[in-house]
CSV table of C-alpha atoms in Angstrom, one decimal:
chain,number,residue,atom,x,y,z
A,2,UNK,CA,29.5,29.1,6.9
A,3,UNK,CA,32.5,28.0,9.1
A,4,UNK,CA,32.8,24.5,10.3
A,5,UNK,CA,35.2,22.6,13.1
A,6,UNK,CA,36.4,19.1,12.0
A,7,UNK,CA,36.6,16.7,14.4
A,8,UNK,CA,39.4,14.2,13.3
A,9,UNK,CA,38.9,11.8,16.5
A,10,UNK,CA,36.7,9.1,15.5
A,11,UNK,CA,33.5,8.9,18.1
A,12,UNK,CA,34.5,5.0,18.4
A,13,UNK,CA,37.7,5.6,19.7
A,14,UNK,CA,36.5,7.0,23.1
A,15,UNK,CA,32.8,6.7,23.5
A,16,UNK,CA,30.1,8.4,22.6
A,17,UNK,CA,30.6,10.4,26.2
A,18,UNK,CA,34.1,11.5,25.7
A,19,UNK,CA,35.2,14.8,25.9
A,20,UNK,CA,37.6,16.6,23.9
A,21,UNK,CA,38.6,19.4,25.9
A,22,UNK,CA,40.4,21.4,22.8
A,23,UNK,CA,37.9,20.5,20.8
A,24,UNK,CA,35.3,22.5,22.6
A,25,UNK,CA,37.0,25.5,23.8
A,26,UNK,CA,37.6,26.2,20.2
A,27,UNK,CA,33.8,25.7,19.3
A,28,UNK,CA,32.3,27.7,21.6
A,29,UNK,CA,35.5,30.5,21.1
A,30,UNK,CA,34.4,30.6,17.2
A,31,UNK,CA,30.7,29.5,17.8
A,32,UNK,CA,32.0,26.9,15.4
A,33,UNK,CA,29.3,24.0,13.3
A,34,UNK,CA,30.8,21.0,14.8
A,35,UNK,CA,31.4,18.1,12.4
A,36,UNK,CA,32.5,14.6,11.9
A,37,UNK,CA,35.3,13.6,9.3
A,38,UNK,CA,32.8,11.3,7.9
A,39,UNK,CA,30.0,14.0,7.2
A,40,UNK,CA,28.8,15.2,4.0
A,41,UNK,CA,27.6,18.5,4.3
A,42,UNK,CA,25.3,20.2,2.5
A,43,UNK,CA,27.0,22.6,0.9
A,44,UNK,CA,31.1,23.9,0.8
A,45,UNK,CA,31.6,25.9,3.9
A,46,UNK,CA,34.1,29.2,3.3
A,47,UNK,CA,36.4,28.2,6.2
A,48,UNK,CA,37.3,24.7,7.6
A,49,UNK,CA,38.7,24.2,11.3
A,50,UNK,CA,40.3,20.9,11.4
A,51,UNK,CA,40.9,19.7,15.1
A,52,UNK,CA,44.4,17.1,14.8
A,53,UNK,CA,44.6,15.7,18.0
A,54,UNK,CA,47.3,13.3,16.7
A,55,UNK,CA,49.8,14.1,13.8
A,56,UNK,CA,48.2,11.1,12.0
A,57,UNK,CA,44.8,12.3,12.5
A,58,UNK,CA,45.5,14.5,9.0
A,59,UNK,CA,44.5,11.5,7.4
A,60,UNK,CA,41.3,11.7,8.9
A,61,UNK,CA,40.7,15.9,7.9
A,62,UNK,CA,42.2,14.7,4.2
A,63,UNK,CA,39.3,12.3,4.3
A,64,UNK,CA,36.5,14.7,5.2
A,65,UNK,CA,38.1,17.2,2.4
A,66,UNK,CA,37.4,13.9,0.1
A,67,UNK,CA,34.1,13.3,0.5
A,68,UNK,CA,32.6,17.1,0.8
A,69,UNK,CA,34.5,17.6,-2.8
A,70,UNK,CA,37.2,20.1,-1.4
A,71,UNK,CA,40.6,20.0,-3.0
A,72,UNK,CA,43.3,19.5,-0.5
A,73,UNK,CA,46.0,21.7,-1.9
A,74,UNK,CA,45.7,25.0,-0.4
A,75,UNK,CA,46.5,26.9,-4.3
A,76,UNK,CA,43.5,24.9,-5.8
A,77,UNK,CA,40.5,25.9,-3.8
A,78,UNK,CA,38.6,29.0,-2.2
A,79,UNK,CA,37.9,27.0,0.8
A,80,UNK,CA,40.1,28.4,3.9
A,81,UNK,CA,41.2,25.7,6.1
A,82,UNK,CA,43.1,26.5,9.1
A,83,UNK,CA,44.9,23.8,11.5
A,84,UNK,CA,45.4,23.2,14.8
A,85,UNK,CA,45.5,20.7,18.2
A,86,UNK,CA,48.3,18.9,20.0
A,87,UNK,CA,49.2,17.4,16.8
A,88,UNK,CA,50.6,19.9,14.3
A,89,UNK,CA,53.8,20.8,16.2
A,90,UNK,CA,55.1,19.2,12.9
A,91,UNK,CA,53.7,21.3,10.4
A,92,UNK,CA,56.0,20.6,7.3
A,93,UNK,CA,53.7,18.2,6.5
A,94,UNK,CA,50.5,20.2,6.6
A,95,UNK,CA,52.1,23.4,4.6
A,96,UNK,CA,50.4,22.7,1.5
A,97,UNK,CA,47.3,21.8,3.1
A,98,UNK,CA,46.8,24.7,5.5
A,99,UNK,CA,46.4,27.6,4.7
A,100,UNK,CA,47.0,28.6,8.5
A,101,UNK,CA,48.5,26.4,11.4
A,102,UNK,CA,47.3,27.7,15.0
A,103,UNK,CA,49.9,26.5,17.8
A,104,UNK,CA,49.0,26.5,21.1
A,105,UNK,CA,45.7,27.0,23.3
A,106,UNK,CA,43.1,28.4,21.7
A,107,UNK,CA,42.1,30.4,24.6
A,108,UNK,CA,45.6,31.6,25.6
A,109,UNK,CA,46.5,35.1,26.4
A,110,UNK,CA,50.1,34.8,25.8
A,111,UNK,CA,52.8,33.4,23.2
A,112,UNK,CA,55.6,31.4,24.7
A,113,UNK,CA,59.3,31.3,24.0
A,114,UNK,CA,58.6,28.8,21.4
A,115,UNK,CA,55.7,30.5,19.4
A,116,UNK,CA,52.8,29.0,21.2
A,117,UNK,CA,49.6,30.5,22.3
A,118,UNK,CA,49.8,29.7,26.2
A,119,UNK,CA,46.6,30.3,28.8
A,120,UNK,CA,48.3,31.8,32.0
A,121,UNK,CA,45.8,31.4,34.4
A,122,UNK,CA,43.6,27.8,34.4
A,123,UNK,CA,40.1,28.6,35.0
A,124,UNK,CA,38.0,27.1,32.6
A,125,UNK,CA,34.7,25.5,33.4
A,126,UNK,CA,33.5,22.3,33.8
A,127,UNK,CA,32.1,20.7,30.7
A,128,UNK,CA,29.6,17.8,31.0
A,129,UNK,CA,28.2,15.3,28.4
A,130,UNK,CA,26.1,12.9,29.5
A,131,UNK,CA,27.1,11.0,32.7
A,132,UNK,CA,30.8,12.5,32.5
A,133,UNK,CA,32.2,15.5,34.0
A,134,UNK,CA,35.5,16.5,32.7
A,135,UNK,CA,37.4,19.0,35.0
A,136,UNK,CA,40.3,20.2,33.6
A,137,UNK,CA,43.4,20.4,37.0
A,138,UNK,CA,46.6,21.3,34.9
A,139,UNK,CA,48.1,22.0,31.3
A,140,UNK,CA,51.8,21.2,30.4
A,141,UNK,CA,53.7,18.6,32.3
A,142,UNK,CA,56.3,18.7,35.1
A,143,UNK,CA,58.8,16.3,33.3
A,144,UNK,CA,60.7,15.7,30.2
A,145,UNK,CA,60.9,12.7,28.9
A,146,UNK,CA,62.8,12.7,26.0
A,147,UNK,CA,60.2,10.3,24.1
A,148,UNK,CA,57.1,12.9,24.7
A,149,UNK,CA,56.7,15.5,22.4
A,150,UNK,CA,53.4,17.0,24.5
A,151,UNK,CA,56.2,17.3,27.5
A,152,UNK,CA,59.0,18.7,25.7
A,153,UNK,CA,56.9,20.9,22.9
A,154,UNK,CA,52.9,20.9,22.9
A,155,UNK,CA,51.8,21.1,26.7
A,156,UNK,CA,54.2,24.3,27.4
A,157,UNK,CA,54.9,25.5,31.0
A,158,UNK,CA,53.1,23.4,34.0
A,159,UNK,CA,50.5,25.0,35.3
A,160,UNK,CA,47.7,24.0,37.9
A,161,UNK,CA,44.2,25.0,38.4
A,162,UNK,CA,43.4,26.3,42.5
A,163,UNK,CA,42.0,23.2,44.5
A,164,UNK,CA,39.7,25.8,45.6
A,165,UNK,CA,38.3,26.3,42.3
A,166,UNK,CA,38.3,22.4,41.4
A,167,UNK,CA,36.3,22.0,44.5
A,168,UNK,CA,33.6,24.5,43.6
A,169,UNK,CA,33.5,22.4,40.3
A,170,UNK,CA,33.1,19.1,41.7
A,171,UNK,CA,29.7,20.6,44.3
A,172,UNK,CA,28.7,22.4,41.1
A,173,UNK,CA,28.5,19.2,39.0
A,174,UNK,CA,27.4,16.6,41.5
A,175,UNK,CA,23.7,17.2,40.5
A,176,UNK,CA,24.7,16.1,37.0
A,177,UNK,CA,27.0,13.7,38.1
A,178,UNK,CA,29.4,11.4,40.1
A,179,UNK,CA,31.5,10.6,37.6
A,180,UNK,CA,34.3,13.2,36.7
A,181,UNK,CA,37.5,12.9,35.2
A,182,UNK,CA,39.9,15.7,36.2
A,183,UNK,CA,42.2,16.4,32.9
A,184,UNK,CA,45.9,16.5,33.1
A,185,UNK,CA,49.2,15.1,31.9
A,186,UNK,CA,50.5,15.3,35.7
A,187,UNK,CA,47.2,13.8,37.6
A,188,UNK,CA,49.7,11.7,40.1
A,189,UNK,CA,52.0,15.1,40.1
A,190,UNK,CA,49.0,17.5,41.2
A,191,UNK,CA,50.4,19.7,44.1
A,192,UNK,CA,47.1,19.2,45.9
A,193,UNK,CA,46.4,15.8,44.9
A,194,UNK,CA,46.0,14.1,48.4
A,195,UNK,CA,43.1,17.1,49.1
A,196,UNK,CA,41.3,15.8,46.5
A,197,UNK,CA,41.1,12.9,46.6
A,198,UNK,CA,40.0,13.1,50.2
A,199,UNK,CA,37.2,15.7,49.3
A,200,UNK,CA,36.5,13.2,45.8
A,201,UNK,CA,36.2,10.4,49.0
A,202,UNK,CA,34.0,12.8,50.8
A,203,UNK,CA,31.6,13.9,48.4
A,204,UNK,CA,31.7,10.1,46.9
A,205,UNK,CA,33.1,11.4,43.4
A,206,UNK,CA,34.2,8.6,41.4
A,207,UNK,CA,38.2,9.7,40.0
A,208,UNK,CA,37.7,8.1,36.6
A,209,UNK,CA,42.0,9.3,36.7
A,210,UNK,CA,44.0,6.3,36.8
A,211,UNK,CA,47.2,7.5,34.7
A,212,UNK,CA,50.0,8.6,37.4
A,213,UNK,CA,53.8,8.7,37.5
A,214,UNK,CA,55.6,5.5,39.7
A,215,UNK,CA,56.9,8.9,42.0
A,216,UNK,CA,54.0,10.1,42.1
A,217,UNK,CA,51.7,7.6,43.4
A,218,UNK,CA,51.0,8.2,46.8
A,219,UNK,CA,48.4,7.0,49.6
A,220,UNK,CA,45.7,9.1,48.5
A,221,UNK,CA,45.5,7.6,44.6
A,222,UNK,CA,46.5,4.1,46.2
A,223,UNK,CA,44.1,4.7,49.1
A,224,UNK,CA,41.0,5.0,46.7
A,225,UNK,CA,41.3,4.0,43.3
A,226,UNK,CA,41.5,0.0,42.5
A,227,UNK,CA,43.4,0.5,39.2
A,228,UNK,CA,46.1,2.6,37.9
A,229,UNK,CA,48.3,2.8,34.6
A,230,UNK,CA,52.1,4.0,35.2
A,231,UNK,CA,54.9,4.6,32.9
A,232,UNK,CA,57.3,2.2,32.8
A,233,UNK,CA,58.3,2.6,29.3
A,234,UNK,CA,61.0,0.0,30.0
A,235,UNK,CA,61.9,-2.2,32.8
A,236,UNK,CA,65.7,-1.3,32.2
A,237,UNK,CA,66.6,1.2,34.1
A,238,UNK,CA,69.7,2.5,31.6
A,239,UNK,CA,66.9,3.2,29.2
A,240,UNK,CA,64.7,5.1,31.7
A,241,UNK,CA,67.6,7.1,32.9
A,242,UNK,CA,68.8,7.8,29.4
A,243,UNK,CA,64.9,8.8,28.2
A,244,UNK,CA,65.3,11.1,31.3
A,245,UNK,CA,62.8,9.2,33.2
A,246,UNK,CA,65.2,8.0,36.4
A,247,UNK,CA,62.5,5.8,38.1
A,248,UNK,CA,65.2,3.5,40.0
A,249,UNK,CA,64.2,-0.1,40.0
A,250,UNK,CA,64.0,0.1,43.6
A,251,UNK,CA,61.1,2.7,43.4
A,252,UNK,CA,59.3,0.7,40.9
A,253,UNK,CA,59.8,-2.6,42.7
A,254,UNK,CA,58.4,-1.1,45.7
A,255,UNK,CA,55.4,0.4,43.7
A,256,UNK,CA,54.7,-3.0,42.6
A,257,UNK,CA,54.8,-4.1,46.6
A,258,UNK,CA,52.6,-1.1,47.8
A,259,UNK,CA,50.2,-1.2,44.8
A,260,UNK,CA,48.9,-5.2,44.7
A,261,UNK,CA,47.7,-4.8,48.4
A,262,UNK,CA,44.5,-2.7,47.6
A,263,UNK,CA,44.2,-2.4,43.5
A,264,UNK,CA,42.6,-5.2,41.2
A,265,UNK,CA,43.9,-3.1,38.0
A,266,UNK,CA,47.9,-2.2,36.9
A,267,UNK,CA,48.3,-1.2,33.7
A,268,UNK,CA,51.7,-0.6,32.4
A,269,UNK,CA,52.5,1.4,29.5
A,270,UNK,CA,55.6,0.0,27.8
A,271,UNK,CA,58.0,1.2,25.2
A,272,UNK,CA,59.7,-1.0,22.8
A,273,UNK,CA,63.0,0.4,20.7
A,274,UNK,CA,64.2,2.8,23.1
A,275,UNK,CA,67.9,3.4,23.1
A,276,UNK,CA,69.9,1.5,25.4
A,277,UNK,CA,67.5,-1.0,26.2
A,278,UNK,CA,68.2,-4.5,27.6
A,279,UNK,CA,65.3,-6.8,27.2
A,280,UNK,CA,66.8,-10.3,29.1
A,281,UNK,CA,65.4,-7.4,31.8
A,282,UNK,CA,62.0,-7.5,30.7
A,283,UNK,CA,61.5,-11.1,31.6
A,284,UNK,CA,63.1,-10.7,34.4
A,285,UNK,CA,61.0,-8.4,35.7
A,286,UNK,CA,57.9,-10.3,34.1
A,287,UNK,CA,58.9,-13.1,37.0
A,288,UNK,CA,59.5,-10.8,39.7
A,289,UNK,CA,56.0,-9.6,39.3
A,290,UNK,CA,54.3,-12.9,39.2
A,291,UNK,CA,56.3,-13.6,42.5
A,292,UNK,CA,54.8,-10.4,44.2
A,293,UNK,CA,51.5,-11.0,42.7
A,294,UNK,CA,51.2,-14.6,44.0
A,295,UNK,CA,50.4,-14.4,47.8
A,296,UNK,CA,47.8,-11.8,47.1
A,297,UNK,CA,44.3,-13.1,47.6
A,298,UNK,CA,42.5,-10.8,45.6
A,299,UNK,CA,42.3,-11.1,41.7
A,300,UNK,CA,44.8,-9.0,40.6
A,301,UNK,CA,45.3,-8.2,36.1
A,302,UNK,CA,49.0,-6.8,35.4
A,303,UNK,CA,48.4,-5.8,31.8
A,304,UNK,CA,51.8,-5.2,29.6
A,305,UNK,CA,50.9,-3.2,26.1
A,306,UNK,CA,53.7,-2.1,23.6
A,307,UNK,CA,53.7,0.9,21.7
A,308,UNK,CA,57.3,0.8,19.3
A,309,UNK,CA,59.1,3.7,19.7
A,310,UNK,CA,59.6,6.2,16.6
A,311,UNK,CA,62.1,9.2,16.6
A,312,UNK,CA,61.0,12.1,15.1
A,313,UNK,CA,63.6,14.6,13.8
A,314,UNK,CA,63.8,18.3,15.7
């Protein structure tokens, strides 16, 4: 018996989310999937643990607790093998692993860097309940120097044929409304006024609200009420210097453009990058409530902080 660990706890999404990795490597395998929290039955001969985040081992430690497994990989018969976005690290999952996969389980290539890579992105749509997830692109266009998915994990951009995505969509509207097109790059997708125009058409609702400040154009601002944008810092030094050169101008002028039709900006912030000067957080803090005020429509600017931690390599 060979089981698939999945490390991501079912309350941290839903009950409806989809993890796309997850399930290209179940039905790959034709794989038992499990919870970290189960107690099986009895000790499987091969364990697939799915780390979507490095500290997600915690999690597969857990499960090798409770199902009496020992975690060293020289005390057991067990095979456990490793993989997901979060084992680009793998120094500390040596003497736990007794393999670490790298890459996309359904690649057909291995990259300059060791990493199982799909060339062509054509997988199908996967449904769970009231949620469509259509996956539009893998790897990312930029490099920020903070993102290890853009500098290591996501690999070469590559984007899936609007045609295709569009055969998707008509294929799943039976099912649902409700789809949420996968990518690191949604606001960067080559075609991305088409769809949204044939999402408008067909009166799909683009659960996508993560975009670049550059790449928010009339189409996402057109149609969706919210969005959630990388700042990382309202200094511009830092941004340029985390190679992310969003000139204040640019964002100031998002800020302009984007209050007029949206009730929802979410901006993701970083705190302890290099070069940071935070007398220009609050200024910007007050330049924001001044563009927000004339607008007559309740409008929620939400500011979360995640602190910045550098990670050797």
């Amino acid at each position: 018996m060979s089981v698939l660990v999945n490390t991501v706890s079912t309350d941290a999404y839903g009950v409806n989310s989809i993890n796309l990795g997850y399930e290209i490597v179940r039905e790959k395998y034709n794989l038992e999937p499990v919870g970290f929290k189960q107690v099986l039955d009895k000790i499987p001969e091969v364990v697939y643990g799915n780390i979507f985040y490095p500290m997600q081992i915690i999690n597969f430690i857990s499960f090798m607790k409770r199902n009496n497994i020992p975690i060293l990989k020289g005390k057991r018969s067990t095979k456990v093998i490793l993989g997901g976005q979060g084992v680009s690290n793998v120094s500390c999952m040596d003497d736990i692993a007794d393999e670490i996969f790298k890459g996309e389980a359904d690649g057909d290539y291995i990259d300059a860097k060791g990493w199982s890579r799909k060339s062509v992105i054509d997988t199908p749509v996967r449904t769970k309940g009231k949620l469509a997830a259509i996956e539009l692109t893998r790897g990312c266009r930029y490099r920020c120097k903070f993102c290890e998915y853009g500098c290591v994990q996501g690999g070469k951009y590559r984007e899936k044929d609007i045609n295709l995505v569009k055969d998707q969509i008509i294929e799943t509207l039976p099912i649902t409304r409700n789809m949420n097109f996968m990518s690191a790059n949604f606001g960067g997708y080559s075609k991305l006024a088409e769809l949204m125009d044939f999402c408008h058409e067909k009166n799909v609702y683009v659960m996508n609200t993560d975009v670049n400040v550059r790449d928010v154009n009339h189409a996402v601002l057109k149609y969706n009420k919210s969005a959630r944008i990388g700042v990382e810092s309202f200094s511009e030094d830092a941004r340029r210097y985390a190679n992310k050169p969003v000139t204040d101008e640019e964002l100031l002028n998002f800020f302009k453009t984007a209050v007029q039709t949206m009730s929802s900006i979410h901006c993701y912030l970083i705190f302890g990058l290099p070069h940071d000067n935070y007398s220009r957080w609050f200024e910007w803090i007050k330049e924001i409530a001044e563009i927000r005020k004339p607008i007559a429509h309740p409008i929620r600017v939400e500011l979360p902080l995640t602190n910045f931690e550098p990670v050797p390599g």
